[in-house]
């Protein structure tokens, strides 16, 4: 099989995460879709795309307290609403990728996976593997899942990506967000400096860091923790800006070090 890359398109990139309203950032989505199509046309590799939620998922998940588990019937509506909102975003992402020329096809994490106390313990990968063999690009997303301990829970794209990377033996993971990598302080601060390489040794620098907008899954710090574990298994991750021209394309084509490397 060809090499497998996994790309996460962050909610901070493809939505307007700072606004608490569910809005797509059409410009950014079109741009990254085009770059993915160009990279696939230039080089042969298998690709899975996972996208984040922004306000499409984090706002209803917070309102209905879905990370606390299922406590009563009033949350049923929240489960349905949060999933439906993510499906809406997913169809916009798939549509944009197809318009750019990518053979993208949605997969629904809530129908394939199970959580146990917030951790993904099962995910049916059979269909995804076959899709990859046929040259299709599966496109999943952060979603509401059944949790065997708590009833329901939220699967972040940041947890799904390393799971898929481990199980399917990916050679590279790329996370595209609105800023170019991980910074020593919030990148909205003008004095923020990019960290070129994050390892277990210097990860402490991120303690207490938050994210932008509403986020029920732990933001940037949680993201780094998830991918550090992956790095320890020998699969490196790069966090880059999806806004900077051609950064995603260049990274897909093999360039390293444009953003932050987690290894
Ligand atoms: P989503 O979880 O909705 O998919 P995402 O994966 O794009 O979103 P976030 O979890 O929101 O990303 O993390 C990226 C955001 O974290 C950026 O928008 C940035 O403003 C914020 N942030 C805060 N501190 C830092 C930091 N030290 N380095 C990089 N980004 C930071
Ligand atoms: O934005 C969160 O996924 P993430 C998914 O990748 C929901 O953390 C439904 C909030």
PDB file of C-alpha atoms and ligand atoms in Angstrom:
ATOM      1  CA  UNK A   1       0.000   0.000   0.000  1.00  0.00           C
ATOM      2  CA  UNK A   2       1.005   3.623  -0.551  1.00  0.00           C
ATOM      3  CA  UNK A   3       2.140   5.745   2.411  1.00  0.00           C
ATOM      4  CA  UNK A   4      -0.739   7.008   4.535  1.00  0.00           C
ATOM      5  CA  UNK A   5      -0.981  10.630   5.677  1.00  0.00           C
ATOM      6  CA  UNK A   6      -3.593  11.883   8.092  1.00  0.00           C
ATOM      7  CA  UNK A   7      -4.575  15.543   8.033  1.00  0.00           C
ATOM      8  CA  UNK A   8      -6.620  17.321  10.656  1.00  0.00           C
ATOM      9  CA  UNK A   9      -8.301  20.514   9.527  1.00  0.00           C
ATOM     10  CA  UNK A  10      -8.806  22.391  12.797  1.00  0.00           C
ATOM     11  CA  UNK A  11     -12.020  24.093  13.733  1.00  0.00           C
ATOM     12  CA  UNK A  12      -9.996  27.265  14.253  1.00  0.00           C
ATOM     13  CA  UNK A  13      -9.123  27.141  10.542  1.00  0.00           C
ATOM     14  CA  UNK A  14     -12.267  26.022   8.726  1.00  0.00           C
ATOM     15  CA  UNK A  15     -14.838  27.745  10.962  1.00  0.00           C
ATOM     16  CA  UNK A  16     -15.099  31.093  12.650  1.00  0.00           C
ATOM     17  CA  UNK A  17     -14.307  29.626  16.046  1.00  0.00           C
ATOM     18  CA  UNK A  18     -14.056  32.982  17.808  1.00  0.00           C
ATOM     19  CA  UNK A  19     -17.711  33.705  17.044  1.00  0.00           C
ATOM     20  CA  UNK A  20     -19.979  31.486  19.101  1.00  0.00           C
ATOM     21  CA  UNK A  21     -22.176  31.089  16.008  1.00  0.00           C
ATOM     22  CA  UNK A  22     -21.724  28.064  13.722  1.00  0.00           C
ATOM     23  CA  UNK A  23     -20.120  29.649  10.654  1.00  0.00           C
ATOM     24  CA  UNK A  24     -17.793  28.139   8.060  1.00  0.00           C
ATOM     25  CA  UNK A  25     -14.668  30.058   7.094  1.00  0.00           C
ATOM     26  CA  UNK A  26     -15.286  29.604   3.366  1.00  0.00           C
ATOM     27  CA  UNK A  27     -12.063  31.273   2.280  1.00  0.00           C
ATOM     28  CA  UNK A  28      -9.840  29.046   4.394  1.00  0.00           C
ATOM     29  CA  UNK A  29     -11.797  25.909   3.509  1.00  0.00           C
ATOM     30  CA  UNK A  30     -11.544  26.576  -0.229  1.00  0.00           C
ATOM     31  CA  UNK A  31      -7.834  27.331   0.089  1.00  0.00           C
ATOM     32  CA  UNK A  32      -6.901  24.141   1.948  1.00  0.00           C
ATOM     33  CA  UNK A  33      -9.147  22.031  -0.306  1.00  0.00           C
ATOM     34  CA  UNK A  34      -7.257  23.360  -3.325  1.00  0.00           C
ATOM     35  CA  UNK A  35      -3.865  22.666  -1.749  1.00  0.00           C
ATOM     36  CA  UNK A  36      -4.843  19.108  -0.837  1.00  0.00           C
ATOM     37  CA  UNK A  37      -6.016  18.504  -4.418  1.00  0.00           C
ATOM     38  CA  UNK A  38      -2.751  19.887  -5.810  1.00  0.00           C
ATOM     39  CA  UNK A  39      -0.622  17.724  -3.530  1.00  0.00           C
ATOM     40  CA  UNK A  40      -2.610  14.587  -4.434  1.00  0.00           C
ATOM     41  CA  UNK A  41      -2.151  15.377  -8.122  1.00  0.00           C
ATOM     42  CA  UNK A  42       1.637  15.712  -7.685  1.00  0.00           C
ATOM     43  CA  UNK A  43       2.455  12.801  -5.403  1.00  0.00           C
ATOM     44  CA  UNK A  44       1.012   9.350  -4.710  1.00  0.00           C
ATOM     45  CA  UNK A  45      -0.139   8.853  -1.128  1.00  0.00           C
ATOM     46  CA  UNK A  46      -3.215   7.670   0.720  1.00  0.00           C
ATOM     47  CA  UNK A  47      -5.001  10.302   2.732  1.00  0.00           C
ATOM     48  CA  UNK A  48      -7.543  10.469   5.541  1.00  0.00           C
ATOM     49  CA  UNK A  49      -8.932  13.843   6.560  1.00  0.00           C
ATOM     50  CA  UNK A  50     -10.447  14.551   9.971  1.00  0.00           C
ATOM     51  CA  UNK A  51     -11.878  17.936  10.772  1.00  0.00           C
ATOM     52  CA  UNK A  52     -12.603  19.697  14.031  1.00  0.00           C
ATOM     53  CA  UNK A  53     -15.750  21.354  15.231  1.00  0.00           C
ATOM     54  CA  UNK A  54     -15.385  25.020  16.096  1.00  0.00           C
ATOM     55  CA  UNK A  55     -18.727  26.373  17.280  1.00  0.00           C
ATOM     56  CA  UNK A  56     -20.589  23.702  15.242  1.00  0.00           C
ATOM     57  CA  UNK A  57     -19.754  21.141  17.935  1.00  0.00           C
ATOM     58  CA  UNK A  58     -18.220  22.820  20.977  1.00  0.00           C
ATOM     59  CA  UNK A  59     -21.098  25.210  21.624  1.00  0.00           C
ATOM     60  CA  UNK A  60     -23.976  22.644  21.699  1.00  0.00           C
ATOM     61  CA  UNK A  61     -21.742  20.076  23.445  1.00  0.00           C
ATOM     62  CA  UNK A  62     -21.078  22.606  26.199  1.00  0.00           C
ATOM     63  CA  UNK A  63     -24.716  23.713  26.433  1.00  0.00           C
ATOM     64  CA  UNK A  64     -25.939  20.131  26.944  1.00  0.00           C
ATOM     65  CA  UNK A  65     -22.915  19.108  29.090  1.00  0.00           C
ATOM     66  CA  UNK A  66     -22.162  16.151  26.836  1.00  0.00           C
ATOM     67  CA  UNK A  67     -18.645  15.578  28.196  1.00  0.00           C
ATOM     68  CA  UNK A  68     -20.128  14.856  31.656  1.00  0.00           C
ATOM     69  CA  UNK A  69     -21.966  11.806  30.322  1.00  0.00           C
ATOM     70  CA  UNK A  70     -25.641  11.000  30.007  1.00  0.00           C
ATOM     71  CA  UNK A  71     -27.534  12.185  33.078  1.00  0.00           C
ATOM     72  CA  UNK A  72     -31.069  12.478  31.775  1.00  0.00           C
ATOM     73  CA  UNK A  73     -33.448  12.754  28.849  1.00  0.00           C
ATOM     74  CA  UNK A  74     -32.919  16.509  28.388  1.00  0.00           C
ATOM     75  CA  UNK A  75     -29.511  15.632  26.926  1.00  0.00           C
ATOM     76  CA  UNK A  76     -30.995  13.465  24.156  1.00  0.00           C
ATOM     77  CA  UNK A  77     -31.843  16.602  22.232  1.00  0.00           C
ATOM     78  CA  UNK A  78     -28.286  17.874  22.733  1.00  0.00           C
ATOM     79  CA  UNK A  79     -26.810  14.626  21.410  1.00  0.00           C
ATOM     80  CA  UNK A  80     -28.972  14.801  18.286  1.00  0.00           C
ATOM     81  CA  UNK A  81     -28.372  18.528  17.758  1.00  0.00           C
ATOM     82  CA  UNK A  82     -24.602  18.336  18.201  1.00  0.00           C
ATOM     83  CA  UNK A  83     -24.282  15.439  15.790  1.00  0.00           C
ATOM     84  CA  UNK A  84     -26.563  17.091  13.211  1.00  0.00           C
ATOM     85  CA  UNK A  85     -24.520  20.277  13.423  1.00  0.00           C
ATOM     86  CA  UNK A  86     -21.287  18.324  12.822  1.00  0.00           C
ATOM     87  CA  UNK A  87     -22.892  16.555   9.853  1.00  0.00           C
ATOM     88  CA  UNK A  88     -23.721  19.961   8.372  1.00  0.00           C
ATOM     89  CA  UNK A  89     -20.122  21.072   8.724  1.00  0.00           C
ATOM     90  CA  UNK A  90     -18.889  17.747   7.362  1.00  0.00           C
ATOM     91  CA  UNK A  91     -21.001  18.030   4.233  1.00  0.00           C
ATOM     92  CA  UNK A  92     -19.574  21.516   3.611  1.00  0.00           C
ATOM     93  CA  UNK A  93     -16.032  20.154   3.973  1.00  0.00           C
ATOM     94  CA  UNK A  94     -16.675  17.193   1.667  1.00  0.00           C
ATOM     95  CA  UNK A  95     -18.366  19.441  -0.895  1.00  0.00           C
ATOM     96  CA  UNK A  96     -15.439  21.864  -0.880  1.00  0.00           C
ATOM     97  CA  UNK A  97     -12.906  19.040  -1.300  1.00  0.00           C
ATOM     98  CA  UNK A  98     -14.886  17.499  -4.170  1.00  0.00           C
ATOM     99  CA  UNK A  99     -15.155  20.848  -5.925  1.00  0.00           C
ATOM    100  CA  UNK A 100     -11.374  21.097  -5.751  1.00  0.00           C
ATOM    101  CA  UNK A 101     -11.073  17.628  -7.320  1.00  0.00           C
ATOM    102  CA  UNK A 102     -10.525  15.396  -4.274  1.00  0.00           C
ATOM    103  CA  UNK A 103     -12.502  12.110  -4.202  1.00  0.00           C
ATOM    104  CA  UNK A 104     -13.713  12.811  -0.689  1.00  0.00           C
ATOM    105  CA  UNK A 105     -16.270  10.684   1.127  1.00  0.00           C
ATOM    106  CA  UNK A 106     -17.727  11.241   4.590  1.00  0.00           C
ATOM    107  CA  UNK A 107     -17.451   8.702   7.397  1.00  0.00           C
ATOM    108  CA  UNK A 108     -19.490   9.037  10.566  1.00  0.00           C
ATOM    109  CA  UNK A 109     -17.470   8.435  13.773  1.00  0.00           C
ATOM    110  CA  UNK A 110     -20.586   8.041  15.937  1.00  0.00           C
ATOM    111  CA  UNK A 111     -21.645   5.049  13.827  1.00  0.00           C
ATOM    112  CA  UNK A 112     -18.220   3.381  13.882  1.00  0.00           C
ATOM    113  CA  UNK A 113     -16.703   4.047  17.295  1.00  0.00           C
ATOM    114  CA  UNK A 114     -17.207   3.616  21.046  1.00  0.00           C
ATOM    115  CA  UNK A 115     -15.723   5.503  23.983  1.00  0.00           C
ATOM    116  CA  UNK A 116     -14.963   4.243  27.464  1.00  0.00           C
ATOM    117  CA  UNK A 117     -14.668   7.036  30.023  1.00  0.00           C
ATOM    118  CA  UNK A 118     -13.905   9.509  27.251  1.00  0.00           C
ATOM    119  CA  UNK A 119     -11.274   7.396  25.494  1.00  0.00           C
ATOM    120  CA  UNK A 120     -11.807   5.821  22.097  1.00  0.00           C
ATOM    121  CA  UNK A 121     -11.711   2.048  22.648  1.00  0.00           C
ATOM    122  CA  UNK A 122     -13.230   0.737  19.419  1.00  0.00           C
ATOM    123  CA  UNK A 123     -13.484   1.979  15.852  1.00  0.00           C
ATOM    124  CA  UNK A 124     -14.515  -0.140  12.881  1.00  0.00           C
ATOM    125  CA  UNK A 125     -11.877   0.510  10.244  1.00  0.00           C
ATOM    126  CA  UNK A 126     -12.837  -2.121   7.648  1.00  0.00           C
ATOM    127  CA  UNK A 127     -14.674   0.255   5.332  1.00  0.00           C
ATOM    128  CA  UNK A 128     -12.042   2.975   5.644  1.00  0.00           C
ATOM    129  CA  UNK A 129      -9.278   0.557   4.637  1.00  0.00           C
ATOM    130  CA  UNK A 130     -11.219  -0.520   1.557  1.00  0.00           C
ATOM    131  CA  UNK A 131     -11.965   3.098   0.639  1.00  0.00           C
ATOM    132  CA  UNK A 132      -8.254   3.886   0.768  1.00  0.00           C
ATOM    133  CA  UNK A 133      -7.520   0.943  -1.548  1.00  0.00           C
ATOM    134  CA  UNK A 134      -9.978   2.420  -4.062  1.00  0.00           C
ATOM    135  CA  UNK A 135      -8.340   5.856  -3.973  1.00  0.00           C
ATOM    136  CA  UNK A 136     -11.137   7.487  -1.984  1.00  0.00           C
ATOM    137  CA  UNK A 137     -10.269  10.076   0.695  1.00  0.00           C
ATOM    138  CA  UNK A 138     -12.328   9.355   3.854  1.00  0.00           C
ATOM    139  CA  UNK A 139     -13.369  12.500   5.740  1.00  0.00           C
ATOM    140  CA  UNK A 140     -14.319  12.119   9.424  1.00  0.00           C
ATOM    141  CA  UNK A 141     -14.774  14.616  12.229  1.00  0.00           C
ATOM    142  CA  UNK A 142     -15.063  15.150  15.971  1.00  0.00           C
ATOM    143  CA  UNK A 143     -18.446  13.769  17.016  1.00  0.00           C
ATOM    144  CA  UNK A 144     -20.761  12.683  19.867  1.00  0.00           C
ATOM    145  CA  UNK A 145     -20.190   8.992  20.620  1.00  0.00           C
ATOM    146  CA  UNK A 146     -21.715   6.366  22.849  1.00  0.00           C
ATOM    147  CA  UNK A 147     -19.556   6.004  25.960  1.00  0.00           C
ATOM    148  CA  UNK A 148     -19.689   2.555  27.570  1.00  0.00           C
ATOM    149  CA  UNK A 149     -19.087   4.076  31.030  1.00  0.00           C
ATOM    150  CA  UNK A 150     -20.830   7.425  30.876  1.00  0.00           C
ATOM    151  CA  UNK A 151     -23.540   6.935  28.266  1.00  0.00           C
ATOM    152  CA  UNK A 152     -22.333   9.634  25.885  1.00  0.00           C
ATOM    153  CA  UNK A 153     -19.171  11.621  25.314  1.00  0.00           C
ATOM    154  CA  UNK A 154     -17.288  13.742  22.824  1.00  0.00           C
ATOM    155  CA  UNK A 155     -14.660  12.310  20.539  1.00  0.00           C
ATOM    156  CA  UNK A 156     -12.289  15.101  19.560  1.00  0.00           C
ATOM    157  CA  UNK A 157     -10.691  15.007  16.142  1.00  0.00           C
ATOM    158  CA  UNK A 158      -7.466  15.341  18.147  1.00  0.00           C
ATOM    159  CA  UNK A 159      -8.129  11.921  19.682  1.00  0.00           C
ATOM    160  CA  UNK A 160      -9.416  10.302  16.493  1.00  0.00           C
ATOM    161  CA  UNK A 161      -6.382  11.333  14.446  1.00  0.00           C
ATOM    162  CA  UNK A 162      -3.747   9.534  16.593  1.00  0.00           C
ATOM    163  CA  UNK A 163      -6.042   6.495  16.912  1.00  0.00           C
ATOM    164  CA  UNK A 164      -6.318   6.189  13.127  1.00  0.00           C
ATOM    165  CA  UNK A 165      -2.613   6.890  12.707  1.00  0.00           C
ATOM    166  CA  UNK A 166      -1.681   4.058  15.098  1.00  0.00           C
ATOM    167  CA  UNK A 167      -4.199   1.521  13.833  1.00  0.00           C
ATOM    168  CA  UNK A 168      -3.566   2.172  10.149  1.00  0.00           C
ATOM    169  CA  UNK A 169       0.181   2.707  10.491  1.00  0.00           C
ATOM    170  CA  UNK A 170       0.288   6.234   9.083  1.00  0.00           C
ATOM    171  CA  UNK A 171       3.670   7.667   8.218  1.00  0.00           C
ATOM    172  CA  UNK A 172       2.798  11.274   8.891  1.00  0.00           C
ATOM    173  CA  UNK A 173       0.217  13.409  10.670  1.00  0.00           C
ATOM    174  CA  UNK A 174      -0.408  17.039   9.804  1.00  0.00           C
ATOM    175  CA  UNK A 175      -2.593  19.340  11.859  1.00  0.00           C
ATOM    176  CA  UNK A 176      -3.594  22.570  10.154  1.00  0.00           C
ATOM    177  CA  UNK A 177      -4.900  25.357  12.415  1.00  0.00           C
ATOM    178  CA  UNK A 178      -5.202  29.140  12.200  1.00  0.00           C
ATOM    179  CA  UNK A 179      -1.707  29.812  13.633  1.00  0.00           C
ATOM    180  CA  UNK A 180       1.532  28.367  12.372  1.00  0.00           C
ATOM    181  CA  UNK A 181       2.278  25.813  15.070  1.00  0.00           C
ATOM    182  CA  UNK A 182       2.570  25.958  18.831  1.00  0.00           C
ATOM    183  CA  UNK A 183       3.837  29.089  20.539  1.00  0.00           C
ATOM    184  CA  UNK A 184       5.388  29.773  23.945  1.00  0.00           C
ATOM    185  CA  UNK A 185       2.378  31.976  24.785  1.00  0.00           C
ATOM    186  CA  UNK A 186      -0.978  32.512  23.059  1.00  0.00           C
ATOM    187  CA  UNK A 187      -0.097  33.521  19.484  1.00  0.00           C
ATOM    188  CA  UNK A 188      -2.544  36.417  19.711  1.00  0.00           C
ATOM    189  CA  UNK A 189       0.147  38.003  21.893  1.00  0.00           C
ATOM    190  CA  UNK A 190       2.589  39.864  19.636  1.00  0.00           C
ATOM    191  CA  UNK A 191       5.534  38.642  21.705  1.00  0.00           C
ATOM    192  CA  UNK A 192       4.648  34.969  21.116  1.00  0.00           C
ATOM    193  CA  UNK A 193       7.438  32.870  19.660  1.00  0.00           C
ATOM    194  CA  UNK A 194       6.956  29.693  17.697  1.00  0.00           C
ATOM    195  CA  UNK A 195       8.317  26.497  19.256  1.00  0.00           C
ATOM    196  CA  UNK A 196      10.041  24.628  16.421  1.00  0.00           C
ATOM    197  CA  UNK A 197      10.115  21.202  18.051  1.00  0.00           C
ATOM    198  CA  UNK A 198       8.070  19.859  20.971  1.00  0.00           C
ATOM    199  CA  UNK A 199       9.152  16.743  22.834  1.00  0.00           C
ATOM    200  CA  UNK A 200       8.325  15.313  26.275  1.00  0.00           C
ATOM    201  CA  UNK A 201      11.201  17.413  27.615  1.00  0.00           C
ATOM    202  CA  UNK A 202       9.837  20.864  26.756  1.00  0.00           C
ATOM    203  CA  UNK A 203       6.062  20.236  26.718  1.00  0.00           C
ATOM    204  CA  UNK A 204       5.710  21.694  30.232  1.00  0.00           C
ATOM    205  CA  UNK A 205       5.923  25.135  28.644  1.00  0.00           C
ATOM    206  CA  UNK A 206       2.295  24.758  27.577  1.00  0.00           C
ATOM    207  CA  UNK A 207       0.791  24.223  31.011  1.00  0.00           C
ATOM    208  CA  UNK A 208      -2.213  26.468  31.532  1.00  0.00           C
ATOM    209  CA  UNK A 209      -2.540  27.369  27.834  1.00  0.00           C
ATOM    210  CA  UNK A 210      -6.062  27.748  26.558  1.00  0.00           C
ATOM    211  CA  UNK A 211      -7.622  27.734  23.114  1.00  0.00           C
ATOM    212  CA  UNK A 212      -9.620  30.250  21.129  1.00  0.00           C
ATOM    213  CA  UNK A 213     -13.420  30.252  21.404  1.00  0.00           C
ATOM    214  CA  UNK A 214     -15.512  27.600  23.160  1.00  0.00           C
ATOM    215  CA  UNK A 215     -13.749  24.231  23.422  1.00  0.00           C
ATOM    216  CA  UNK A 216     -14.967  21.209  25.387  1.00  0.00           C
ATOM    217  CA  UNK A 217     -12.091  18.935  24.406  1.00  0.00           C
ATOM    218  CA  UNK A 218      -9.104  20.695  25.936  1.00  0.00           C
ATOM    219  CA  UNK A 219      -7.729  22.915  23.164  1.00  0.00           C
ATOM    220  CA  UNK A 220      -4.101  23.196  22.281  1.00  0.00           C
ATOM    221  CA  UNK A 221      -2.640  21.543  25.392  1.00  0.00           C
ATOM    222  CA  UNK A 222      -4.778  18.457  24.981  1.00  0.00           C
ATOM    223  CA  UNK A 223      -3.900  18.358  21.286  1.00  0.00           C
ATOM    224  CA  UNK A 224      -0.185  18.224  22.046  1.00  0.00           C
ATOM    225  CA  UNK A 225      -0.625  15.544  24.702  1.00  0.00           C
ATOM    226  CA  UNK A 226      -2.487  13.306  22.241  1.00  0.00           C
ATOM    227  CA  UNK A 227       0.149  13.625  19.545  1.00  0.00           C
ATOM    228  CA  UNK A 228       3.134  13.272  21.875  1.00  0.00           C
ATOM    229  CA  UNK A 229       1.993   9.741  22.570  1.00  0.00           C
ATOM    230  CA  UNK A 230       1.914   9.139  18.842  1.00  0.00           C
ATOM    231  CA  UNK A 231       5.409  10.582  18.459  1.00  0.00           C
ATOM    232  CA  UNK A 232       6.631   8.077  21.049  1.00  0.00           C
ATOM    233  CA  UNK A 233       5.476   5.333  18.698  1.00  0.00           C
ATOM    234  CA  UNK A 234       7.569   6.855  15.906  1.00  0.00           C
ATOM    235  CA  UNK A 235       4.856   8.739  14.020  1.00  0.00           C
ATOM    236  CA  UNK A 236       5.742  12.448  13.818  1.00  0.00           C
ATOM    237  CA  UNK A 237       3.181  15.256  13.652  1.00  0.00           C
ATOM    238  CA  UNK A 238       3.528  18.728  12.209  1.00  0.00           C
ATOM    239  CA  UNK A 239       1.267  21.550  13.299  1.00  0.00           C
ATOM    240  CA  UNK A 240       1.122  24.211  10.619  1.00  0.00           C
ATOM    241  CA  UNK A 241      -0.934  27.163   9.541  1.00  0.00           C
ATOM    242  CA  UNK A 242      -3.597  26.293   7.007  1.00  0.00           C
ATOM    243  CA  UNK A 243      -3.895  29.996   6.266  1.00  0.00           C
ATOM    244  CA  UNK A 244      -0.338  30.549   5.048  1.00  0.00           C
ATOM    245  CA  UNK A 245      -0.108  30.115   1.301  1.00  0.00           C
ATOM    246  CA  UNK A 246       0.980  26.626   0.251  1.00  0.00           C
ATOM    247  CA  UNK A 247       2.113  25.542   3.752  1.00  0.00           C
ATOM    248  CA  UNK A 248      -0.284  22.587   3.738  1.00  0.00           C
ATOM    249  CA  UNK A 249       0.615  21.639   0.177  1.00  0.00           C
ATOM    250  CA  UNK A 250       4.357  21.893   0.828  1.00  0.00           C
ATOM    251  CA  UNK A 251       4.050  19.826   4.006  1.00  0.00           C
ATOM    252  CA  UNK A 252       2.032  17.155   2.181  1.00  0.00           C
ATOM    253  CA  UNK A 253       4.725  17.088  -0.488  1.00  0.00           C
ATOM    254  CA  UNK A 254       7.363  16.315   2.114  1.00  0.00           C
ATOM    255  CA  UNK A 255       8.727  19.608   3.422  1.00  0.00           C
ATOM    256  CA  UNK A 256       9.427  19.598   7.167  1.00  0.00           C
ATOM    257  CA  UNK A 257       9.694  22.330   9.781  1.00  0.00           C
ATOM    258  CA  UNK A 258       7.338  24.980   8.405  1.00  0.00           C
ATOM    259  CA  UNK A 259       5.398  24.950  11.696  1.00  0.00           C
ATOM    260  CA  UNK A 260       5.962  22.987  14.907  1.00  0.00           C
ATOM    261  CA  UNK A 261       7.163  19.398  14.793  1.00  0.00           C
ATOM    262  CA  UNK A 262       6.066  17.101  17.617  1.00  0.00           C
ATOM    263  CA  UNK A 263       8.444  14.176  17.936  1.00  0.00           C
TER     264      UNK A 263
HETATM  265  P1  LIG B   1     -11.013  22.450  17.005  1.00  0.00           P
HETATM  266  O1  LIG B   1     -10.758  21.765  18.327  1.00  0.00           O
HETATM  267  O2  LIG B   1     -12.291  23.233  17.001  1.00  0.00           O
HETATM  268  O3  LIG B   1     -10.868  21.538  15.859  1.00  0.00           O
HETATM  269  P2  LIG B   1      -8.365  23.440  16.333  1.00  0.00           P
HETATM  270  O4  LIG B   1      -7.943  22.018  16.301  1.00  0.00           O
HETATM  271  O5  LIG B   1      -8.194  24.242  15.110  1.00  0.00           O
HETATM  272  O6  LIG B   1      -9.884  23.568  16.844  1.00  0.00           O
HETATM  273  P3  LIG B   1      -7.689  24.608  18.879  1.00  0.00           P
HETATM  274  O7  LIG B   1      -7.823  23.439  19.764  1.00  0.00           O
HETATM  275  O8  LIG B   1      -8.715  25.693  18.948  1.00  0.00           O
HETATM  276  O9  LIG B   1      -7.508  24.161  17.392  1.00  0.00           O
HETATM  277  O10 LIG B   1      -6.247  25.209  19.075  1.00  0.00           O
HETATM  278  C1  LIG B   1      -5.789  26.235  18.207  1.00  0.00           C
HETATM  279  C2  LIG B   1      -5.999  27.574  18.888  1.00  0.00           C
HETATM  280  O11 LIG B   1      -5.284  27.588  20.109  1.00  0.00           O
HETATM  281  C3  LIG B   1      -5.487  28.742  18.076  1.00  0.00           C
HETATM  282  O12 LIG B   1      -6.597  29.375  17.494  1.00  0.00           O
HETATM  283  C4  LIG B   1      -4.822  29.661  19.098  1.00  0.00           C
HETATM  284  O13 LIG B   1      -5.506  30.887  19.200  1.00  0.00           O
HETATM  285  C5  LIG B   1      -4.973  28.931  20.427  1.00  0.00           C
HETATM  286  N1  LIG B   1      -3.766  28.909  21.235  1.00  0.00           N
HETATM  287  C6  LIG B   1      -3.697  29.230  22.553  1.00  0.00           C
HETATM  288  N2  LIG B   1      -2.468  29.080  23.028  1.00  0.00           N
HETATM  289  C7  LIG B   1      -1.704  28.654  21.995  1.00  0.00           C
HETATM  290  C8  LIG B   1      -0.316  28.336  21.853  1.00  0.00           C
HETATM  291  N3  LIG B   1       0.509  28.422  22.884  1.00  0.00           N
HETATM  292  N4  LIG B   1       0.131  27.954  20.638  1.00  0.00           N
HETATM  293  C9  LIG B   1      -0.714  27.845  19.590  1.00  0.00           C
HETATM  294  N5  LIG B   1      -2.038  28.144  19.656  1.00  0.00           N
HETATM  295  C10 LIG B   1      -2.531  28.541  20.851  1.00  0.00           C
HETATM  296  O1  LIG B   2     -12.965  20.188  17.514  1.00  0.00           O
HETATM  297  C1  LIG B   2     -14.926  18.230  18.929  1.00  0.00           C
HETATM  298  O2  LIG B   2     -13.898  17.924  18.016  1.00  0.00           O
HETATM  299  P1  LIG B   2     -12.578  18.831  17.980  1.00  0.00           P
HETATM  300  C2  LIG B   2     -16.231  17.564  18.484  1.00  0.00           C
HETATM  301  O3  LIG B   2     -11.680  18.154  17.017  1.00  0.00           O
HETATM  302  C3  LIG B   2     -17.445  18.123  19.135  1.00  0.00           C
HETATM  303  O4  LIG B   2     -12.015  18.834  19.374  1.00  0.00           O
HETATM  304  C4  LIG B   2     -18.717  17.513  18.726  1.00  0.00           C
HETATM  305  C5  LIG B   2     -17.438  19.062  20.031  1.00  0.00           C
END
